[in-house]
Structures are given as structure tokens and as C-alpha cells.
Short mmCIF file of C-alpha atoms in Angstrom, two decimals:
data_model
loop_
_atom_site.label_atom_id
_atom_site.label_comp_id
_atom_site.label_asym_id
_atom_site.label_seq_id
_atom_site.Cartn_x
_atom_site.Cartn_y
_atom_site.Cartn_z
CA UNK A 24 104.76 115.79 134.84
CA UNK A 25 105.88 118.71 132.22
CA UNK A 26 103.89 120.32 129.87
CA UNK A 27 104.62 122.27 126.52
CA UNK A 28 102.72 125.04 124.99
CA UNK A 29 102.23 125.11 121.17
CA UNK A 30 100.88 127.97 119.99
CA UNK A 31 97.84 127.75 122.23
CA UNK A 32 97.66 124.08 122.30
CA UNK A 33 98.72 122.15 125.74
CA UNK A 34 101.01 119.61 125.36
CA UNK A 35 101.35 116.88 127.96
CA UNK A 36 103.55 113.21 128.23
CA UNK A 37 101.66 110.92 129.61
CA UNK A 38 104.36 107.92 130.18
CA UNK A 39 103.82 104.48 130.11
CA UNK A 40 107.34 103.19 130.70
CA UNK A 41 111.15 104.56 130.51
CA UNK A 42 114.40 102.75 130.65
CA UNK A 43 116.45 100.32 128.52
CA UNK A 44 115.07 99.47 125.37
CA UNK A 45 115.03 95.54 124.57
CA UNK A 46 118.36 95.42 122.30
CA UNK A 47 121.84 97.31 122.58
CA UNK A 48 122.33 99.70 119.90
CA UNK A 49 123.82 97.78 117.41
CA UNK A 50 121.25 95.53 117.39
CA UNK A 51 118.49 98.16 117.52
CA UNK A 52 120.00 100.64 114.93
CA UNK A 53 120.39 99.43 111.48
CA UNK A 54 123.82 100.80 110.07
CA UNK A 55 124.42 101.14 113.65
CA UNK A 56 128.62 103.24 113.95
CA UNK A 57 130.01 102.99 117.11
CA UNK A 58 132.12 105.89 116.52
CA UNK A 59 129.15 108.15 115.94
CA UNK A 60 127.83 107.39 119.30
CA UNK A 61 131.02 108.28 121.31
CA UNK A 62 131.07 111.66 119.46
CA UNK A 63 127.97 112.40 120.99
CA UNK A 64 128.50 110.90 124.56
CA UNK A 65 128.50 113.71 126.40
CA UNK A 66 124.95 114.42 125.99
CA UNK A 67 123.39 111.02 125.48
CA UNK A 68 124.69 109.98 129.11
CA UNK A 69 122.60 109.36 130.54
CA UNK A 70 119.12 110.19 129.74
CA UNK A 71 119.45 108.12 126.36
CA UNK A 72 122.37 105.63 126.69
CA UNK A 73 123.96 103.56 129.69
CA UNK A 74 127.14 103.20 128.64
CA UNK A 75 127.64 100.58 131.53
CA UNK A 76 124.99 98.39 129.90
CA UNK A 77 125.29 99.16 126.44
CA UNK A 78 121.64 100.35 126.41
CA UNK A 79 120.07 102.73 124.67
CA UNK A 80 117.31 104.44 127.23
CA UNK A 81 113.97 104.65 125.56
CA UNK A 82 110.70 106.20 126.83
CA UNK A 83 106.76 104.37 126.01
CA UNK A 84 104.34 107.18 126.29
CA UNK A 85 101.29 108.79 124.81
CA UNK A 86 100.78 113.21 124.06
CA UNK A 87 97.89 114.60 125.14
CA UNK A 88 97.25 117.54 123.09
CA UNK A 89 94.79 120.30 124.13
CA UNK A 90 93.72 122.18 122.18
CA UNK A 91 90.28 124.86 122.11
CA UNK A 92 88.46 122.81 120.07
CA UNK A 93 89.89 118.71 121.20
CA UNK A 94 91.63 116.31 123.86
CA UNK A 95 93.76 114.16 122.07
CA UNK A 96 95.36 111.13 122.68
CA UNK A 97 98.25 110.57 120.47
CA UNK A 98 99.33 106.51 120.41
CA UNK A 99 97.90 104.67 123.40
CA UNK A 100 101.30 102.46 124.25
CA UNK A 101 100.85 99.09 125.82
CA UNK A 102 98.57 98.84 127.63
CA UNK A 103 97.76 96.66 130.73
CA UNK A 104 96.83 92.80 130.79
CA UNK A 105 98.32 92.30 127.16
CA UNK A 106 99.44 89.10 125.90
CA UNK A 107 102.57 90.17 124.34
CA UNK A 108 104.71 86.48 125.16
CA UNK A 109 106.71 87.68 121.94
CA UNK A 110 108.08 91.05 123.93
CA UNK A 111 108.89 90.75 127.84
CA UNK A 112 108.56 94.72 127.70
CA UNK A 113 105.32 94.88 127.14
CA UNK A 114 103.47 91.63 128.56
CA UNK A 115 101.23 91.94 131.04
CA UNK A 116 102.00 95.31 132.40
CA UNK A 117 100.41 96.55 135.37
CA UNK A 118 100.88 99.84 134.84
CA UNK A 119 99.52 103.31 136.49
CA UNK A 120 98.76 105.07 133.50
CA UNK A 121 95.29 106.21 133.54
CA UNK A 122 95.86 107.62 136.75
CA UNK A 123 98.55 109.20 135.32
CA UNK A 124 96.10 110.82 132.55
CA UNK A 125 94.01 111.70 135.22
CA UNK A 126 96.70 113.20 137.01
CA UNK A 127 96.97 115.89 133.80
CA UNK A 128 93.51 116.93 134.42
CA UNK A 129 91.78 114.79 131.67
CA UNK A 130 89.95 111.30 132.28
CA UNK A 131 89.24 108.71 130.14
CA UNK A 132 85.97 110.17 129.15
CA UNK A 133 87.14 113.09 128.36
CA UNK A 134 89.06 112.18 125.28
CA UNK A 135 87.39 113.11 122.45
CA UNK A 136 89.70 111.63 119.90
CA UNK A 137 92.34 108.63 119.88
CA UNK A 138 95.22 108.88 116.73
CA UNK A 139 97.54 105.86 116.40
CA UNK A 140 100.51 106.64 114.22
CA UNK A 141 100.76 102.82 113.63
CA UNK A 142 99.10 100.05 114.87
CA UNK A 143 102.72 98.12 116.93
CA UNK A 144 101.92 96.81 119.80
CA UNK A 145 103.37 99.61 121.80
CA UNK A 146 101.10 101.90 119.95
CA UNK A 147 97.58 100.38 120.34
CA UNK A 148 97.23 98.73 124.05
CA UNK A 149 95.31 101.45 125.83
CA UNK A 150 92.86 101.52 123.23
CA UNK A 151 91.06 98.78 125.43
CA UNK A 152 90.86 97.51 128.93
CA UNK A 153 89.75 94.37 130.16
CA UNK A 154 86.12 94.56 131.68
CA UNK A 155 84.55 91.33 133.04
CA UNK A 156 86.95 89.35 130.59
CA UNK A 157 85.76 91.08 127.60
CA UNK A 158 88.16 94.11 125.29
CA UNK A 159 86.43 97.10 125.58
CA UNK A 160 87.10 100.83 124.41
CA UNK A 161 89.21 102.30 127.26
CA UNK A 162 87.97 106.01 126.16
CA UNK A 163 83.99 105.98 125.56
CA UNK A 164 83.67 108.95 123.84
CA UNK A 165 86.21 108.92 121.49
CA UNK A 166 86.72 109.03 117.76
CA UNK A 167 89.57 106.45 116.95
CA UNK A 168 91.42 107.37 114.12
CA UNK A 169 93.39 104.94 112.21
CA UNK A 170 95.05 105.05 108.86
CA UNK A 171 92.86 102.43 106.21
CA UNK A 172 96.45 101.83 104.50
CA UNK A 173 97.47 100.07 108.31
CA UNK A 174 94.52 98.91 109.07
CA UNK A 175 94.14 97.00 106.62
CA UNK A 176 97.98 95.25 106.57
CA UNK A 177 97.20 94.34 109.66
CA UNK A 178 93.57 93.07 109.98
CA UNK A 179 93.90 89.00 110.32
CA UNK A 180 90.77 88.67 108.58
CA UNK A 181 92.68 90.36 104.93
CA UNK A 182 95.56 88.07 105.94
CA UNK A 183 94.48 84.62 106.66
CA UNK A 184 97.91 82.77 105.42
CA UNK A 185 99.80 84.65 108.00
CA UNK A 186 97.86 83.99 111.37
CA UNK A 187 100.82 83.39 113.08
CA UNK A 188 102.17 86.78 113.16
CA UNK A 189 100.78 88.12 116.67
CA UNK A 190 100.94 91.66 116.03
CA UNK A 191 98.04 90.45 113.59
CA UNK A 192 96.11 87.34 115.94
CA UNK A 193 96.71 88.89 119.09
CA UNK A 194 97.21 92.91 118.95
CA UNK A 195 94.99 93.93 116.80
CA UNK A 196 92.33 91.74 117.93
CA UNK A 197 92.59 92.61 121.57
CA UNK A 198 93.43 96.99 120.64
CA UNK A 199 92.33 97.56 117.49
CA UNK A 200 89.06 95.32 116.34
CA UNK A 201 87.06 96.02 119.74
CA UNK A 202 87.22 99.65 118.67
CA UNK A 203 85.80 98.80 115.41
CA UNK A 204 83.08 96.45 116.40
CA UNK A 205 81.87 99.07 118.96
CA UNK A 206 81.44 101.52 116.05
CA UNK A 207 84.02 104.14 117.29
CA UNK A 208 86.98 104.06 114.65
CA UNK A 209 87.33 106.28 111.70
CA UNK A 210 89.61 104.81 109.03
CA UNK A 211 91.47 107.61 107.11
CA UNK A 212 93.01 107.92 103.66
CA UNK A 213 95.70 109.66 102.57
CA UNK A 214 96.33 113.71 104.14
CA UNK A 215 93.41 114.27 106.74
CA UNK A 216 92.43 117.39 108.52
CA UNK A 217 91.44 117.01 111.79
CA UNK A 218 90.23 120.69 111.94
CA UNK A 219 92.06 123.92 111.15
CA UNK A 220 95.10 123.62 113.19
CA UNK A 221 95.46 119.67 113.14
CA UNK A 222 96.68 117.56 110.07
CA UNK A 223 97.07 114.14 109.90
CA UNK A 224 99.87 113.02 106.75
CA UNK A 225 101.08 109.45 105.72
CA UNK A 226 104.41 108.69 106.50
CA UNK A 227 104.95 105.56 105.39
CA UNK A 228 108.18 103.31 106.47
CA UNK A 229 108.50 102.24 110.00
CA UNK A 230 104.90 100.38 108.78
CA UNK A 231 103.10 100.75 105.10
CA UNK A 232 100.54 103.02 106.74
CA UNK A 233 102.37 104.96 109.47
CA UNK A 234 101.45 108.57 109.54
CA UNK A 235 102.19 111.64 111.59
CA UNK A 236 100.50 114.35 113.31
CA UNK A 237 101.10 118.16 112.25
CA UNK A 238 100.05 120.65 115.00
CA UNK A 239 99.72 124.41 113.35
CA UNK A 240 98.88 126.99 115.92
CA UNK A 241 99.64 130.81 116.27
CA UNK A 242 102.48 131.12 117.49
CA UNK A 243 104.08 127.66 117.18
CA UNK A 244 103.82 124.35 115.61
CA UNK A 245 104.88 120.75 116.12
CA UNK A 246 105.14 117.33 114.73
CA UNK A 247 103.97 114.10 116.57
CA UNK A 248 105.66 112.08 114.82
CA UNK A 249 105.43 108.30 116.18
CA UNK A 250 108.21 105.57 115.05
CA UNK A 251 109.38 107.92 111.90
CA UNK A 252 112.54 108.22 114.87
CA UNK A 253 113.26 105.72 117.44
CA UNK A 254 116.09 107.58 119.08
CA UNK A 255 117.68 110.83 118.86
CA UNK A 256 120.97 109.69 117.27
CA UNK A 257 118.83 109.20 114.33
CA UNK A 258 118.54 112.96 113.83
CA UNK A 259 122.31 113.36 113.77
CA UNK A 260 122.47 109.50 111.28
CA UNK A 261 118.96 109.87 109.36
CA UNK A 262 120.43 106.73 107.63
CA UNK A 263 120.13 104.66 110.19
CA UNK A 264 116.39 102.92 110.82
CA UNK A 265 115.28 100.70 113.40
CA UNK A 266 115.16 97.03 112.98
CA UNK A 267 111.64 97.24 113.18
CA UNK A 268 110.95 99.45 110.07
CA UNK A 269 109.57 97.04 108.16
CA UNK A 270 109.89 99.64 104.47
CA UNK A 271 113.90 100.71 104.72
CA UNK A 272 114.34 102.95 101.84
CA UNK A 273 110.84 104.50 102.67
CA UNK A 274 111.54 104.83 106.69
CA UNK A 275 114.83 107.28 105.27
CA UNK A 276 113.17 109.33 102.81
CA UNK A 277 110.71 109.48 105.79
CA UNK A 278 112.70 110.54 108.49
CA UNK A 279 114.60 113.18 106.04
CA UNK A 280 111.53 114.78 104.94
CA UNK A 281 110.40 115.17 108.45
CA UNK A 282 113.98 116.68 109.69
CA UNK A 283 114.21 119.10 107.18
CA UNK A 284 110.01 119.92 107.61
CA UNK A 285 111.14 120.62 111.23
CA UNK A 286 114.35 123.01 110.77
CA UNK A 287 112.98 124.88 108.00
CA UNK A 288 109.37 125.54 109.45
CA UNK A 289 111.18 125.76 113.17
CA UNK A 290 108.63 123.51 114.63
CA UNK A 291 108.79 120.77 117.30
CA UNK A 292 109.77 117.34 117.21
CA UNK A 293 107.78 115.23 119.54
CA UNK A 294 108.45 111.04 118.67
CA UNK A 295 107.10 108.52 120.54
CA UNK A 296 110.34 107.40 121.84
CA UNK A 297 113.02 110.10 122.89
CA UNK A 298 114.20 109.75 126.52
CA UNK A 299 113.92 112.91 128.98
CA UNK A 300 113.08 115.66 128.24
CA UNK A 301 111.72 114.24 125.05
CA UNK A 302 111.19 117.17 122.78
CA UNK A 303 113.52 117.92 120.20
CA UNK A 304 113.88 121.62 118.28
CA UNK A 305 115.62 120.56 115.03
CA UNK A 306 117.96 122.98 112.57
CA UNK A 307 120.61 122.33 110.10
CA UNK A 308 123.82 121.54 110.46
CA UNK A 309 125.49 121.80 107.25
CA UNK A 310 124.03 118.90 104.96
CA UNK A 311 122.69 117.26 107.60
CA UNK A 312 120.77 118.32 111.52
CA UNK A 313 120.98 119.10 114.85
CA UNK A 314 119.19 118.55 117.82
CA UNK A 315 118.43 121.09 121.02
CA UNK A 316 116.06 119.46 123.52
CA UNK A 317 112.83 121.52 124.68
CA UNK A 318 112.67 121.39 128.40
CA UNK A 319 108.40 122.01 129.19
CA UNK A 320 107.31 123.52 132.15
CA UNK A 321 105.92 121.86 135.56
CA UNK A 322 102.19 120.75 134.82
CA UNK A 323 99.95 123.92 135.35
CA UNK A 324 102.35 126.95 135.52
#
């Protein structure tokens, strides 16, 4: 486990899962150029393609961020015991990942506050754990903080017609409406300030209410910034979106915004996604970027 200092925040992967993602590239990348990806072969291989399966490798974690004043957990992933028929990935994981929390020095009780970028299935599922066969909060103490904008696409109750879309029946009745029932979310509009040094922005495209997390601390500063990349190719083809985001001209405008946000203010990249080592420092390359991975330190040095 590695950890990355921000200013005098503590940043720590927690991972979920890592390995190939569910489609090839073509198939994952829309605008997808073959060409593109053989220029850049000798750094993808192998820590974010397998050439031998034609696979992009892609990583399912959460960041905790510590920081004087917070623990934060930054999108919960999967989550264990999920019905998620629809995606073999993610259904019914048995996964160690609390322990692995625990294993940075923070329990579940400890978190103080839970931000989903987006409310995907591979976003939410740790918001809850099964207890005596009933969805409960998995952190106790914590604020949830969703955006209203994606809360609200997704509630089944503000979409009755469309009940047959699971990420509405099934996800965010079994990770998001437990936390809201138990009285623990906060639903957010617009630009949000956390506190001094945390700022929580929309950035809509991947979903309509997808936002990111800005991290300003002496010294440093970073951007958490969930599904707004799937894969670091996309920093060297901003053009190209995932299949999955569901606003394409807004998921580019996005994406570019963030890129250049990142080279000119010479903060972090941290997505949701990235294989090993996961965190990207971003600068320009002419009209368009370049990438220069941010190796952390072993936990507690």
C-alpha cells in the first residue's frame, strides 16, 4: 500500500480490484485508433494494456484523503454481496476491502465523510453492507455527499417508466437509498466547499451530475477526479470517451477542462481508474498533454 502527500493532506488507494477491464479497447474507447495505442506501447505494457489479450488493465478503488480537519472516502467501488447479474465484474464480490482500509490506519468508523463522484455501480457499493439481510450504512459516522443533479437521475422513485434499468432498481436502492433513509446523506448543488482546502465542482458528462473533487493545500494540490478519465490514453486522445459516458460532447469539454486545470495549476491527477501507480502529473504538450506517473511512497514513511 503507497501513499501520497498533498500539501499536508495524506493520500491513500484503497483497491477494490485490478486487472482487465470488461471490453478490449476498441470496444471500451469511443473513437478508439489503434495506431495511437502502439505509439505509446512502451509504457502502457504492462501496467495498463495486455497486448496478449487485447485488454486494457484497469484498477476499482477508493482515496482516502487525510487531511487535519477530515477522513475521506472518495467513491466506495463495488462493494460485496451486490447483485450486479448485468456486470460479471462486479457481482457478488467477496472482497477484502475493509480490511484493507483498516490496514491504512482508518476503520469504518472513522470516516467522517463519504463523496461519490457518480452514483455507477462501481462507485456506490461500499456505501452499505449487508447486516442480518438488511442494507445498512457501511461507515456510521459519516456525512454522505452526493450531487442532487445525480441523485435525482437516478432515484427510481423520479423515474417510474424506466424500472428496468438496474443501475436505478437495484444500485441505488441497495447503495444509495439506505444512506438516505438512515438520515446520513447530504445532497449538494452546484460548486460546494467542503472546508477551506476541499472543493467539490460539477463535472458533468460521464453522468448528468458527475462531479470532482479539488484538493488545495500548501504546498500542493490535486484533483480526484472519478470517471471524467477511464484510462490514461485519454490524456494523450481527450477525444476519446468511454462507452459509458452517457453526455459525449459534455464528457470532452469535461475531460479538457480538467487536463488543462491540471498542467497549468501543476496539480495531481488522481481518477478512479488508472492502473499502477495510478497518479498522473499532467503538462502540455504542444496543443494537447502529457502524462508522468507519480510513484507514492510505502504506507507510513
Amino acid at each position: 500500500m503507497r501513499q501520497w502527500r498533498i500539501g499536508d493532506a495524506t493520500v491513500v488507494r484503497i483497491e477494490e480490484l485490478l486487472g482487465h477491464s470488461s471490453f478490449p479497447p476498441a470496444g471500451y474507447l469511443a473513437g478508439f485508433e489503434r495506431e495511437k495505442l502502439e505509439r505509446h506501447l512502451g509504457w502502457l505494457v504492462p501496467d495498463h494494456y495486455d497486448p496478449a489479450a487485447d485488454a486494457l488493465v484497469t484498477s476499482v478503488h477508493s482515496w482516502l484523503i487525510r487531511t487535519r480537519h477530515h477522513n475521506i472516502l472518495l467513491d466506495s467501488c463495488a462493494g460485496n454481496h451486490k447483485n450486479r447479474y448485468w456486470w460479471p465484474r462486479f457481482h457478488q464480490l467477496e472482497t477484502p476491502y475493509l480490511e484493507r482500509l483498516r490496514g491504512a490506519g482508518v476503520a469504518p468508523e472513522h470516516i467522517d465523510i463519504v463523496l461519490c463522484t457518480h452514483l455507477h455501480a462501481d462507485h456506490v457499493g461500499w456505501n452499505t453492507r449487508l447486516q442480518d439481510g438488511r442494507w445498512v450504512p457501511t461507515f456510521p459516522n459519516a456525512r454522505y455527499i452526493f450531487s442532487r443533479t445525480e441523485s435525482d437521475y437516478w432515484d427510481p422513485g423520479r423515474h417510474p417508466g424506466e424500472a428496468d434499468d438496474p443501475h436505478r432498481s437495484i444500485c441505488y436502492r441497495d447503495s444509495v437509498l439506505p444512506v438516505i433513509e438512515a438520515g446520513q446523506a447530504q445532497l449538494v448543488d452546484g460548486a460546494h466547499a467542503i472546508d477551506d482546502s476541499l472543493l467539490i465542482e460539477p463535472a458533468p458528462g460521464h453522468t448528468p451530475g458527475h462531479v470532482l473533487l479539488k484538493l488545495r493545500s500548501p504546498g500542493g494540490g490535486g484533483v480526484f477526479c472519478g470517471d471524467v478519465l477511464h484510462h490514461p490514453l485519454q490524456i494523450y486522445a481527450p477525444h476519446w470517451n468511454s462507452q459509458f459516458c452517457m453526455l459525449p460532447e459534455q464528457a470532452r469539454a469535461t475531460r479538457r477542462r480538467v487536463l488543462e486545470y491540471c498542467a497549468a495549476e501543476r496539480n495531481l491527477l488522481l481518477p478512479a481508474h488508472f492502473g499502477p501507480p495510478h497518479v498522473v502529473a499532467v503538462k502540455r504538450s504542444g496543443d494537447g498533454f502529457e502524462a508522468t506517473f507519480v510513484q507514492g511512497a510505502p504506507l507510513g514513511t
